[in-house]
mmCIF file of C-alpha atoms and ligand atoms in Angstrom:
data_model
loop_
_atom_site.group_PDB
_atom_site.id
_atom_site.type_symbol
_atom_site.label_atom_id
_atom_site.label_comp_id
_atom_site.label_asym_id
_atom_site.label_seq_id
_atom_site.Cartn_x
_atom_site.Cartn_y
_atom_site.Cartn_z
ATOM 1 C CA UNK A 221 120.210 109.533 134.584
ATOM 2 C CA UNK A 222 116.385 109.288 134.271
ATOM 3 C CA UNK A 223 114.511 105.996 134.603
ATOM 4 C CA UNK A 224 114.068 104.088 131.307
ATOM 5 C CA UNK A 225 110.544 104.230 129.823
ATOM 6 C CA UNK A 226 110.106 100.986 127.893
ATOM 7 C CA UNK A 227 108.747 101.752 124.432
ATOM 8 C CA UNK A 228 109.142 105.477 125.276
ATOM 9 C CA UNK A 229 105.577 105.327 126.630
ATOM 10 C CA UNK A 230 104.273 108.770 127.550
ATOM 11 C CA UNK A 231 107.494 110.539 126.510
ATOM 12 C CA UNK A 232 106.936 113.816 124.656
ATOM 13 C CA UNK A 233 109.731 113.952 122.069
ATOM 14 C CA UNK A 234 108.996 117.081 120.049
ATOM 15 C CA UNK A 235 106.565 119.878 119.129
ATOM 16 C CA UNK A 236 104.356 119.506 116.069
ATOM 17 C CA UNK A 237 101.613 121.498 114.359
ATOM 18 C CA UNK A 238 100.684 118.659 111.992
ATOM 19 C CA UNK A 239 98.282 116.605 114.106
ATOM 20 C CA UNK A 240 96.770 116.411 117.572
ATOM 21 C CA UNK A 241 95.523 113.334 119.448
ATOM 22 C CA UNK A 242 93.502 113.197 122.667
ATOM 23 C CA UNK A 243 93.666 109.505 123.478
ATOM 24 C CA UNK A 244 91.290 109.734 126.449
ATOM 25 C CA UNK A 245 88.474 111.446 124.573
ATOM 26 C CA UNK A 246 89.121 109.903 121.162
ATOM 27 C CA UNK A 247 89.892 113.122 119.304
ATOM 28 C CA UNK A 248 92.143 113.400 116.252
ATOM 29 C CA UNK A 249 92.801 116.595 114.296
ATOM 30 C CA UNK A 250 95.040 117.317 111.311
ATOM 31 C CA UNK A 251 96.227 120.958 111.372
ATOM 32 C CA UNK A 252 93.504 121.823 113.895
ATOM 33 C CA UNK A 253 90.588 120.254 111.964
ATOM 34 C CA UNK A 254 88.602 117.285 113.322
ATOM 35 C CA UNK A 255 89.060 114.000 111.475
ATOM 36 C CA UNK A 256 85.277 113.578 111.095
ATOM 37 C CA UNK A 257 85.199 116.768 109.029
ATOM 38 C CA UNK A 258 88.329 115.895 107.026
ATOM 39 C CA UNK A 259 86.935 112.456 106.142
ATOM 40 C CA UNK A 260 84.300 114.160 103.967
ATOM 41 C CA UNK A 261 86.925 115.926 101.806
ATOM 42 C CA UNK A 262 89.143 114.568 98.999
ATOM 43 C CA UNK A 263 92.545 112.981 99.650
ATOM 44 C CA UNK A 264 94.150 115.646 97.454
ATOM 45 C CA UNK A 265 92.728 118.344 99.762
ATOM 46 C CA UNK A 266 94.067 116.551 102.838
ATOM 47 C CA UNK A 267 97.516 116.032 101.391
ATOM 48 C CA UNK A 268 97.668 119.745 100.468
ATOM 49 C CA UNK A 269 96.588 120.618 104.008
ATOM 50 C CA UNK A 270 99.225 118.396 105.609
ATOM 51 C CA UNK A 271 102.082 119.570 103.424
ATOM 52 C CA UNK A 272 101.249 123.276 103.269
ATOM 53 C CA UNK A 273 99.606 123.766 106.664
ATOM 54 C CA UNK A 274 96.360 125.316 105.323
ATOM 55 C CA UNK A 275 93.348 124.133 103.341
ATOM 56 C CA UNK A 276 93.609 124.972 99.645
ATOM 57 C CA UNK A 277 91.251 127.462 97.985
ATOM 58 C CA UNK A 278 89.407 126.349 94.857
ATOM 59 C CA UNK A 279 92.157 127.499 92.484
ATOM 60 C CA UNK A 280 95.004 126.129 94.580
ATOM 61 C CA UNK A 281 93.264 122.771 94.797
ATOM 62 C CA UNK A 282 92.674 122.639 91.041
ATOM 63 C CA UNK A 283 96.342 123.448 90.371
ATOM 64 C CA UNK A 284 97.553 120.912 92.972
ATOM 65 C CA UNK A 285 95.226 118.238 91.610
ATOM 66 C CA UNK A 286 96.530 118.816 88.069
ATOM 67 C CA UNK A 287 100.119 118.552 89.274
ATOM 68 C CA UNK A 288 99.415 115.280 91.060
ATOM 69 C CA UNK A 289 97.661 113.861 87.999
ATOM 70 C CA UNK A 290 100.520 114.871 85.723
ATOM 71 C CA UNK A 291 102.983 113.023 87.993
ATOM 72 C CA UNK A 292 101.020 109.754 88.259
ATOM 73 C CA UNK A 293 102.808 107.941 85.431
ATOM 74 C CA UNK A 294 105.934 105.854 85.973
ATOM 75 C CA UNK A 295 108.407 105.194 83.176
ATOM 76 C CA UNK A 296 109.339 101.968 81.399
ATOM 77 C CA UNK A 297 112.636 101.643 83.289
ATOM 78 C CA UNK A 298 110.707 101.638 86.560
ATOM 79 C CA UNK A 299 108.342 98.973 85.270
ATOM 80 C CA UNK A 300 111.335 96.849 84.189
ATOM 81 C CA UNK A 301 112.769 97.175 87.710
ATOM 82 C CA UNK A 302 109.428 96.114 89.155
ATOM 83 C CA UNK A 303 109.396 92.992 87.039
ATOM 84 C CA UNK A 304 112.811 92.043 88.474
ATOM 85 C CA UNK A 305 112.340 93.054 92.149
ATOM 86 C CA UNK A 306 109.107 91.184 92.658
ATOM 87 C CA UNK A 307 109.882 87.814 94.209
ATOM 88 C CA UNK A 308 108.735 88.139 97.813
ATOM 89 C CA UNK A 309 105.294 87.657 99.286
ATOM 90 C CA UNK A 310 105.106 91.223 100.645
ATOM 91 C CA UNK A 311 104.675 94.047 98.104
ATOM 92 C CA UNK A 312 106.266 96.535 100.496
ATOM 93 C CA UNK A 313 109.687 94.954 99.931
ATOM 94 C CA UNK A 314 109.404 95.797 96.241
ATOM 95 C CA UNK A 315 107.873 99.209 96.910
ATOM 96 C CA UNK A 316 110.942 100.061 99.010
ATOM 97 C CA UNK A 317 113.128 99.335 95.980
ATOM 98 C CA UNK A 318 110.793 101.280 93.664
ATOM 99 C CA UNK A 319 110.982 104.397 95.869
ATOM 100 C CA UNK A 320 114.748 104.070 95.984
ATOM 101 C CA UNK A 321 114.796 103.973 92.158
ATOM 102 C CA UNK A 322 112.549 107.048 91.999
ATOM 103 C CA UNK A 323 115.192 108.875 94.048
ATOM 104 C CA UNK A 324 117.870 107.878 91.504
ATOM 105 C CA UNK A 325 115.688 109.161 88.669
ATOM 106 C CA UNK A 326 114.767 112.446 90.423
ATOM 107 C CA UNK A 327 116.977 115.291 89.164
ATOM 108 C CA UNK A 328 116.262 117.202 92.402
ATOM 109 C CA UNK A 329 117.319 114.355 94.683
ATOM 110 C CA UNK A 330 120.346 116.234 96.037
ATOM 111 C CA UNK A 331 118.508 119.546 96.409
ATOM 112 C CA UNK A 332 117.242 119.857 99.984
ATOM 113 C CA UNK A 333 115.465 123.228 99.570
ATOM 114 C CA UNK A 334 111.811 123.397 100.652
ATOM 115 C CA UNK A 335 110.651 123.979 97.055
ATOM 116 C CA UNK A 336 112.534 120.954 95.750
ATOM 117 C CA UNK A 337 111.328 118.870 98.681
ATOM 118 C CA UNK A 338 107.710 119.829 98.012
ATOM 119 C CA UNK A 339 108.215 118.689 94.396
ATOM 120 C CA UNK A 340 109.490 115.351 95.706
ATOM 121 C CA UNK A 341 106.435 115.078 97.958
ATOM 122 C CA UNK A 342 104.129 115.600 94.958
ATOM 123 C CA UNK A 343 106.003 112.932 92.965
ATOM 124 C CA UNK A 344 105.821 110.436 95.817
ATOM 125 C CA UNK A 345 102.130 111.066 96.550
ATOM 126 C CA UNK A 346 101.250 110.819 92.848
ATOM 127 C CA UNK A 347 103.383 107.789 91.973
ATOM 128 C CA UNK A 348 102.914 105.480 94.959
ATOM 129 C CA UNK A 349 99.487 104.175 93.810
ATOM 130 C CA UNK A 350 100.840 103.605 90.275
ATOM 131 C CA UNK A 351 103.882 101.741 91.614
ATOM 132 C CA UNK A 352 101.806 99.478 93.852
ATOM 133 C CA UNK A 353 99.267 98.653 91.146
ATOM 134 C CA UNK A 354 102.125 98.026 88.683
ATOM 135 C CA UNK A 355 103.912 95.752 91.164
ATOM 136 C CA UNK A 356 100.742 93.701 91.518
ATOM 137 C CA UNK A 357 100.118 93.495 87.777
ATOM 138 C CA UNK A 358 103.778 92.637 86.986
ATOM 139 C CA UNK A 359 103.735 89.859 89.572
ATOM 140 C CA UNK A 360 100.748 88.286 87.821
ATOM 141 C CA UNK A 361 102.645 88.585 84.501
ATOM 142 C CA UNK A 362 100.294 91.318 83.216
ATOM 143 C CA UNK A 363 101.018 94.759 81.801
ATOM 144 C CA UNK A 364 100.277 97.630 84.202
ATOM 145 C CA UNK A 365 97.286 99.841 83.400
ATOM 146 C CA UNK A 366 98.070 103.503 82.730
ATOM 147 C CA UNK A 367 96.633 105.970 85.260
ATOM 148 C CA UNK A 368 93.273 107.508 84.345
ATOM 149 C CA UNK A 369 93.414 111.274 84.839
ATOM 150 C CA UNK A 370 89.642 111.609 84.937
ATOM 151 C CA UNK A 371 89.489 109.591 88.177
ATOM 152 C CA UNK A 372 90.151 110.723 91.764
ATOM 153 C CA UNK A 373 93.308 109.623 93.602
ATOM 154 C CA UNK A 374 91.499 106.666 95.203
ATOM 155 C CA UNK A 375 89.317 105.622 92.271
ATOM 156 C CA UNK A 376 92.317 105.708 89.936
ATOM 157 C CA UNK A 377 94.247 103.363 92.241
ATOM 158 C CA UNK A 378 91.424 100.798 92.235
ATOM 159 C CA UNK A 379 91.130 101.171 88.460
ATOM 160 C CA UNK A 380 94.870 100.488 87.961
ATOM 161 C CA UNK A 381 94.643 97.473 90.249
ATOM 162 C CA UNK A 382 91.529 95.874 88.787
ATOM 163 C CA UNK A 383 91.209 97.275 85.268
ATOM 164 C CA UNK A 384 87.704 98.579 85.876
ATOM 165 C CA UNK A 385 86.480 101.790 87.479
ATOM 166 C CA UNK A 386 85.113 101.252 91.011
ATOM 167 C CA UNK A 387 81.548 101.970 92.091
ATOM 168 C CA UNK A 388 80.863 105.317 93.800
ATOM 169 C CA UNK A 389 80.829 103.645 97.249
ATOM 170 C CA UNK A 390 84.082 101.789 96.576
ATOM 171 C CA UNK A 391 85.732 105.033 95.423
ATOM 172 C CA UNK A 392 84.506 106.802 98.573
ATOM 173 C CA UNK A 393 85.814 103.950 100.746
ATOM 174 C CA UNK A 394 89.352 103.984 99.346
ATOM 175 C CA UNK A 395 89.493 107.796 99.429
ATOM 176 C CA UNK A 396 88.473 107.722 103.115
ATOM 177 C CA UNK A 397 91.080 105.039 103.727
ATOM 178 C CA UNK A 398 93.825 107.280 102.343
ATOM 179 C CA UNK A 399 92.556 110.284 104.367
ATOM 180 C CA UNK A 400 92.252 108.407 107.670
ATOM 181 C CA UNK A 401 95.660 106.771 107.173
ATOM 182 C CA UNK A 402 97.397 110.009 106.193
ATOM 183 C CA UNK A 403 98.765 111.192 109.520
ATOM 184 C CA UNK A 404 99.015 110.183 113.156
ATOM 185 C CA UNK A 405 101.546 112.202 115.126
ATOM 186 C CA UNK A 406 104.589 110.265 116.401
ATOM 187 C CA UNK A 407 103.565 106.736 115.440
ATOM 188 C CA UNK A 408 106.582 104.411 114.999
ATOM 189 C CA UNK A 409 107.122 104.997 111.255
ATOM 190 C CA UNK A 410 106.833 108.789 111.558
ATOM 191 C CA UNK A 411 109.153 108.871 114.549
ATOM 192 C CA UNK A 412 111.707 106.709 112.710
ATOM 193 C CA UNK A 413 111.449 109.003 109.705
ATOM 194 C CA UNK A 414 111.933 112.114 111.834
ATOM 195 C CA UNK A 415 115.128 110.632 113.249
ATOM 196 C CA UNK A 416 116.382 110.078 109.690
ATOM 197 C CA UNK A 417 115.359 113.634 108.700
ATOM 198 C CA UNK A 418 117.075 115.025 111.818
ATOM 199 C CA UNK A 419 120.411 113.778 110.463
ATOM 200 C CA UNK A 420 119.578 115.836 107.321
ATOM 201 C CA UNK A 421 119.176 112.680 105.259
ATOM 202 C CA UNK A 422 117.198 113.489 102.071
ATOM 203 C CA UNK A 423 113.415 113.116 101.754
ATOM 204 C CA UNK A 424 113.546 109.784 99.894
ATOM 205 C CA UNK A 425 115.877 108.246 102.494
ATOM 206 C CA UNK A 426 113.599 109.437 105.287
ATOM 207 C CA UNK A 427 110.479 108.096 103.548
ATOM 208 C CA UNK A 428 112.125 104.697 103.045
ATOM 209 C CA UNK A 429 112.987 104.669 106.771
ATOM 210 C CA UNK A 430 109.299 105.289 107.535
ATOM 211 C CA UNK A 431 108.171 102.681 105.043
ATOM 212 C CA UNK A 432 110.437 99.988 106.507
ATOM 213 C CA UNK A 433 109.130 100.749 110.000
ATOM 214 C CA UNK A 434 105.517 100.596 108.810
ATOM 215 C CA UNK A 435 106.084 96.985 107.723
ATOM 216 C CA UNK A 436 106.087 95.421 111.187
ATOM 217 C CA UNK A 437 102.978 93.477 112.296
ATOM 218 C CA UNK A 438 102.659 95.635 115.420
ATOM 219 C CA UNK A 439 102.340 98.732 113.205
ATOM 220 C CA UNK A 440 101.084 98.944 109.579
ATOM 221 C CA UNK A 441 101.610 95.239 108.976
ATOM 222 C CA UNK A 442 98.630 94.561 111.269
ATOM 223 C CA UNK A 443 96.258 95.407 108.394
ATOM 224 C CA UNK A 444 97.380 92.331 106.485
ATOM 225 C CA UNK A 445 97.145 90.322 109.699
ATOM 226 C CA UNK A 446 93.498 91.352 110.097
ATOM 227 C CA UNK A 447 92.685 90.347 106.509
ATOM 228 C CA UNK A 448 94.183 86.917 107.111
ATOM 229 C CA UNK A 449 92.339 86.606 110.422
ATOM 230 C CA UNK A 450 88.988 87.352 108.728
ATOM 231 C CA UNK A 451 89.615 84.421 106.375
ATOM 232 C CA UNK A 452 90.706 82.174 109.226
ATOM 233 C CA UNK A 453 87.659 82.952 111.376
ATOM 234 C CA UNK A 454 85.402 82.719 108.288
ATOM 235 C CA UNK A 455 82.004 82.940 110.050
ATOM 236 C CA UNK A 456 80.862 85.070 113.023
ATOM 237 C CA UNK A 457 80.123 81.976 115.144
ATOM 238 C CA UNK A 458 83.876 81.120 115.215
ATOM 239 C CA UNK A 459 84.958 84.491 116.647
ATOM 240 C CA UNK A 460 84.532 83.525 120.304
ATOM 241 C CA UNK A 461 86.672 80.374 120.174
ATOM 242 C CA UNK A 462 89.274 82.033 117.946
ATOM 243 C CA UNK A 463 89.819 84.897 120.397
ATOM 244 C CA UNK A 464 89.823 82.669 123.491
ATOM 245 C CA UNK A 465 92.340 80.294 121.912
ATOM 246 C CA UNK A 466 94.704 83.110 120.856
ATOM 247 C CA UNK A 467 94.488 84.899 124.207
ATOM 248 C CA UNK A 468 95.113 81.632 126.095
ATOM 249 C CA UNK A 469 98.374 81.352 124.139
ATOM 250 C CA UNK A 470 99.213 85.022 124.862
ATOM 251 C CA UNK A 471 99.065 85.822 121.143
ATOM 252 C CA UNK A 472 98.081 89.280 119.917
ATOM 253 C CA UNK A 473 94.849 89.737 118.006
ATOM 254 C CA UNK A 474 95.699 91.963 115.061
ATOM 255 C CA UNK A 475 93.829 95.266 114.737
ATOM 256 C CA UNK A 476 93.169 95.788 118.461
ATOM 257 C CA UNK A 477 94.819 98.002 121.057
ATOM 258 C CA UNK A 478 96.715 101.244 120.837
ATOM 259 C CA UNK A 479 99.471 102.976 122.770
ATOM 260 C CA UNK A 480 97.649 106.317 122.845
ATOM 261 C CA UNK A 481 93.892 105.695 122.658
ATOM 262 C CA UNK A 482 92.155 104.586 125.832
ATOM 263 C CA UNK A 483 88.759 104.868 124.124
ATOM 264 C CA UNK A 484 87.414 104.218 120.640
ATOM 265 C CA UNK A 485 89.815 105.434 117.936
ATOM 266 C CA UNK A 486 87.816 108.078 115.990
ATOM 267 C CA UNK A 487 89.179 106.702 112.706
ATOM 268 C CA UNK A 488 87.842 103.218 113.514
ATOM 269 C CA UNK A 489 84.356 104.631 113.991
ATOM 270 C CA UNK A 490 84.401 106.131 110.484
ATOM 271 C CA UNK A 491 85.964 102.981 109.014
ATOM 272 C CA UNK A 492 83.350 100.808 110.705
ATOM 273 C CA UNK A 493 80.500 102.797 109.213
ATOM 274 C CA UNK A 494 82.154 102.732 105.782
ATOM 275 C CA UNK A 495 82.800 98.969 106.025
ATOM 276 C CA UNK A 496 79.121 98.407 106.765
ATOM 277 C CA UNK A 497 78.106 100.395 103.680
ATOM 278 C CA UNK A 498 80.592 98.601 101.432
ATOM 279 C CA UNK A 499 79.374 95.229 102.777
ATOM 280 C CA UNK A 500 75.778 96.208 102.071
ATOM 281 C CA UNK A 501 76.585 97.141 98.491
ATOM 282 C CA UNK A 502 78.504 93.893 98.047
ATOM 283 C CA UNK A 503 75.479 91.885 99.204
ATOM 284 C CA UNK A 504 77.496 89.459 101.381
ATOM 285 C CA UNK A 505 77.949 90.914 104.881
ATOM 286 C CA UNK A 506 79.999 87.950 106.222
ATOM 287 C CA UNK A 507 83.382 89.698 106.621
ATOM 288 C CA UNK A 508 81.719 92.669 108.292
ATOM 289 C CA UNK A 509 79.788 90.375 110.642
ATOM 290 C CA UNK A 510 82.942 88.386 111.478
ATOM 291 C CA UNK A 511 84.677 91.674 112.342
ATOM 292 C CA UNK A 512 81.800 92.853 114.543
ATOM 293 C CA UNK A 513 81.837 89.526 116.404
ATOM 294 C CA UNK A 514 85.603 89.764 116.968
ATOM 295 C CA UNK A 515 85.172 93.314 118.291
ATOM 296 C CA UNK A 516 82.418 92.169 120.641
ATOM 297 C CA UNK A 517 84.406 89.220 122.030
ATOM 298 C CA UNK A 518 87.605 91.272 122.479
ATOM 299 C CA UNK A 519 85.698 94.014 124.313
ATOM 300 C CA UNK A 520 84.076 91.471 126.655
ATOM 301 C CA UNK A 521 87.267 89.474 127.324
ATOM 302 C CA UNK A 522 89.428 92.510 128.120
ATOM 303 C CA UNK A 523 86.745 94.043 130.313
ATOM 304 C CA UNK A 524 86.193 90.763 132.211
ATOM 305 C CA UNK A 525 89.845 89.817 132.670
ATOM 306 C CA UNK A 526 91.632 93.206 132.894
ATOM 307 C CA UNK A 527 88.789 95.505 133.987
ATOM 308 C CA UNK A 528 89.356 97.679 130.916
ATOM 309 C CA UNK A 529 88.019 97.076 127.384
ATOM 310 C CA UNK A 530 90.124 97.007 124.224
ATOM 311 C CA UNK A 531 89.007 98.713 121.009
ATOM 312 C CA UNK A 532 89.658 98.188 117.314
ATOM 313 C CA UNK A 533 92.466 100.358 115.953
ATOM 314 C CA UNK A 534 92.848 101.967 112.523
ATOM 315 C CA UNK A 535 93.905 98.664 110.938
ATOM 316 C CA UNK A 536 90.806 96.675 111.877
ATOM 317 C CA UNK A 537 87.828 97.932 109.861
ATOM 318 C CA UNK A 538 90.113 99.290 107.128
ATOM 319 C CA UNK A 539 91.114 95.642 106.552
ATOM 320 C CA UNK A 540 87.434 94.695 106.242
ATOM 321 C CA UNK A 541 87.085 97.393 103.575
ATOM 322 C CA UNK A 542 90.162 96.029 101.746
ATOM 323 C CA UNK A 543 88.517 92.583 101.650
ATOM 324 C CA UNK A 544 85.434 94.044 99.969
ATOM 325 C CA UNK A 545 87.543 96.143 97.590
ATOM 326 C CA UNK A 546 89.430 92.962 96.552
ATOM 327 C CA UNK A 547 92.797 94.408 97.600
ATOM 328 C CA UNK A 548 95.147 91.407 97.979
ATOM 329 C CA UNK A 549 96.544 90.976 101.542
ATOM 330 C CA UNK A 550 100.154 91.200 100.319
ATOM 331 C CA UNK A 551 99.421 94.785 99.208
ATOM 332 C CA UNK A 552 97.721 95.912 102.433
ATOM 333 C CA UNK A 553 100.735 97.538 104.143
ATOM 334 C CA UNK A 554 101.766 99.276 100.931
ATOM 335 C CA UNK A 555 98.248 100.634 100.419
ATOM 336 C CA UNK A 556 98.443 102.065 103.954
ATOM 337 C CA UNK A 557 101.600 103.895 102.793
ATOM 338 C CA UNK A 558 99.689 105.560 99.903
ATOM 339 C CA UNK A 559 97.759 107.562 102.477
ATOM 340 C CA UNK A 560 100.564 107.979 105.021
ATOM 341 C CA UNK A 561 103.099 109.443 102.595
ATOM 342 C CA UNK A 562 101.477 112.912 102.894
ATOM 343 C CA UNK A 563 101.900 112.906 106.673
ATOM 344 C CA UNK A 564 105.423 111.536 106.382
ATOM 345 C CA UNK A 565 106.565 114.269 104.002
ATOM 346 C CA UNK A 566 104.927 116.947 106.199
ATOM 347 C CA UNK A 567 106.941 115.623 109.164
ATOM 348 C CA UNK A 568 110.155 115.724 107.119
ATOM 349 C CA UNK A 569 109.577 119.402 106.354
ATOM 350 C CA UNK A 570 108.726 120.209 109.966
ATOM 351 C CA UNK A 571 111.912 118.483 111.126
ATOM 352 C CA UNK A 572 114.131 120.256 108.587
ATOM 353 C CA UNK A 573 112.575 123.638 109.470
ATOM 354 C CA UNK A 574 113.591 123.499 113.146
ATOM 355 C CA UNK A 575 116.198 120.790 113.350
ATOM 356 C CA UNK A 576 118.272 119.335 116.098
ATOM 357 C CA UNK A 577 119.610 115.817 115.651
ATOM 358 C CA UNK A 578 117.434 113.327 117.586
ATOM 359 C CA UNK A 579 119.760 111.399 119.817
ATOM 360 C CA UNK A 580 118.446 110.050 123.148
ATOM 361 C CA UNK A 581 120.527 108.180 125.741
ATOM 362 C CA UNK A 582 120.478 104.551 126.876
ATOM 363 C CA UNK A 583 120.732 103.258 130.434
ATOM 364 C CA UNK A 584 123.800 100.971 130.584
ATOM 365 C CA UNK A 585 123.190 97.669 132.440
HETATM 366 N N1 ACO B 744 95.718 91.323 121.410
HETATM 367 C C1 ACO B 744 95.959 90.725 122.583
HETATM 368 N N2 ACO B 744 96.492 91.336 123.656
HETATM 369 C C2 ACO B 744 96.785 92.642 123.517
HETATM 370 C C3 ACO B 744 96.566 93.341 122.330
HETATM 371 C C4 ACO B 744 95.992 92.621 121.259
HETATM 372 N N3 ACO B 744 95.765 93.225 120.082
HETATM 373 N N4 ACO B 744 96.961 94.612 122.483
HETATM 374 C C5 ACO B 744 97.433 94.720 123.729
HETATM 375 N N5 ACO B 744 97.329 93.530 124.350
HETATM 376 C C6 ACO B 744 97.749 93.226 125.714
HETATM 377 C C7 ACO B 744 99.262 93.163 125.777
HETATM 378 O O1 ACO B 744 99.734 91.859 125.478
HETATM 379 C C8 ACO B 744 99.534 93.596 127.177
HETATM 380 O O2 ACO B 744 99.339 92.464 127.998
HETATM 381 P P1 ACO B 744 100.254 92.198 129.327
HETATM 382 O O3 ACO B 744 99.948 93.360 130.224
HETATM 383 O O4 ACO B 744 99.763 90.886 129.829
HETATM 384 O O5 ACO B 744 101.668 92.186 128.842
HETATM 385 C C9 ACO B 744 98.430 94.588 127.471
HETATM 386 O O6 ACO B 744 97.378 94.300 126.546
HETATM 387 C C10 ACO B 744 98.831 96.023 127.321
HETATM 388 O O7 ACO B 744 99.198 96.260 125.979
HETATM 389 P P2 ACO B 744 100.627 96.788 125.560
HETATM 390 O O8 ACO B 744 101.343 95.698 124.862
HETATM 391 O O9 ACO B 744 101.275 97.488 126.711
HETATM 392 O O10 ACO B 744 100.272 97.875 124.496
HETATM 393 P P3 ACO B 744 101.364 98.733 123.754
HETATM 394 O O11 ACO B 744 100.982 100.141 123.953
HETATM 395 O O12 ACO B 744 102.743 98.371 124.122
HETATM 396 O O13 ACO B 744 101.171 98.261 122.255
HETATM 397 C C11 ACO B 744 100.020 97.808 120.265
HETATM 398 C C12 ACO B 744 100.171 98.781 121.421
HETATM 399 C C13 ACO B 744 101.400 97.492 119.662
HETATM 400 C C14 ACO B 744 99.172 98.471 119.197
HETATM 401 C C15 ACO B 744 99.364 96.523 120.782
HETATM 402 O O14 ACO B 744 98.049 96.826 121.224
HETATM 403 C C16 ACO B 744 99.308 95.433 119.727
HETATM 404 O O15 ACO B 744 100.278 94.695 119.586
HETATM 405 N N6 ACO B 744 98.193 95.311 118.953
HETATM 406 C C17 ACO B 744 98.086 94.319 117.914
HETATM 407 C C18 ACO B 744 98.849 94.776 116.659
HETATM 408 C C19 ACO B 744 98.184 95.937 115.990
HETATM 409 O O16 ACO B 744 96.973 95.930 115.729
HETATM 410 N N7 ACO B 744 98.967 96.952 115.642
HETATM 411 C C20 ACO B 744 98.494 98.148 114.910
HETATM 412 C C21 ACO B 744 98.470 99.350 115.808
HETATM 413 S S1 ACO B 744 97.846 100.770 114.945
HETATM 414 C C22 ACO B 744 99.131 101.212 113.935
HETATM 415 O O17 ACO B 744 100.257 101.092 114.274
HETATM 416 C C23 ACO B 744 98.811 101.689 112.579
#
């Protein structure tokens, strides 16, 4: 039997046409298109691209956008469930339950045809922002706001969360967040989900598998960790001592490092620029400056001690943006899932289309 590769590092597990990463050169493409180009489009366009494999024409996009908008609402039963399943400190635990309930309420749940599965994808993409905003509002004892169909996917989410429409820069920032979070090849949650799909489990079951895997602090949960770290560090002058103290205790600094990238993550570059613009509009650049100081110290320490720098990953500057957008830390991992659900559903379809059950071996010791 072959030698064990801890963490499956470097193992190529399957073929995909959904995304491409060059970790040495810092290149990321969805369906053959560079992320820098995609970041200028709408999230609806990107989700269409991921699910259908091609960019929509004007008419297709208008029809898709209308479908998504018409599916944004959640019913009263769902809101009642959210009031009950809302005790923990992490919104994702409740979101998991909410998605499970959506499956019960979906008349196509048992239909595993591609058409029915694409309908489920539309429902999930449309409803996730509404569910998360409703969870937050219910927890504070407030009534959820109804979705506003005149607003974009991102702007509508911020509206439902805060009760006021965001500024143009805030709307651009959250839209970019959803786009840049939408897909990333065989990251842990997508791989977990593909294993579930390979057993021919239904789309909702596979998505919940992905969602549960996203929760961990070494994966999507790092975004919340970064938000908490920004508060803890508080001012740029504290960054040096904070990093040195954590590294001396062999603790991880959230939002740094990546299994695949050996250079700057192209998504982080776009997030960094966006974070700077959001900070400027806000008028208080402190969180942005704290983040820049942490990046600087981490780069220096890794280069000095290990001869190789470490770079911010997708969770780092996105967390700075969340601070400025007033997204509560307990929602951070769930908000990541709003973007990622398009990539997840695309991977489900790809797995179903050319399936063999994913079942590796273990080395017995
Ligand atoms: N802080 C401190 N040390 C780090 C960090 C970090 N953020 N990242 C890596 N290292 C250290 C490791 O401890 C390891 O040290 P060692 O050789 O003394 O054991 C060395 O750098 C090599 O790193 P690995 O752990 O081999 O990296 P791996 O590929 O296994 O893990 C991971 C990648 C999980 C992202 C890691 O960098 C990490 O834990 N980062 C912090 C959590 C985080 O930000 N996760 C989000 C990733 S992006 C995403 O999933 C959406």
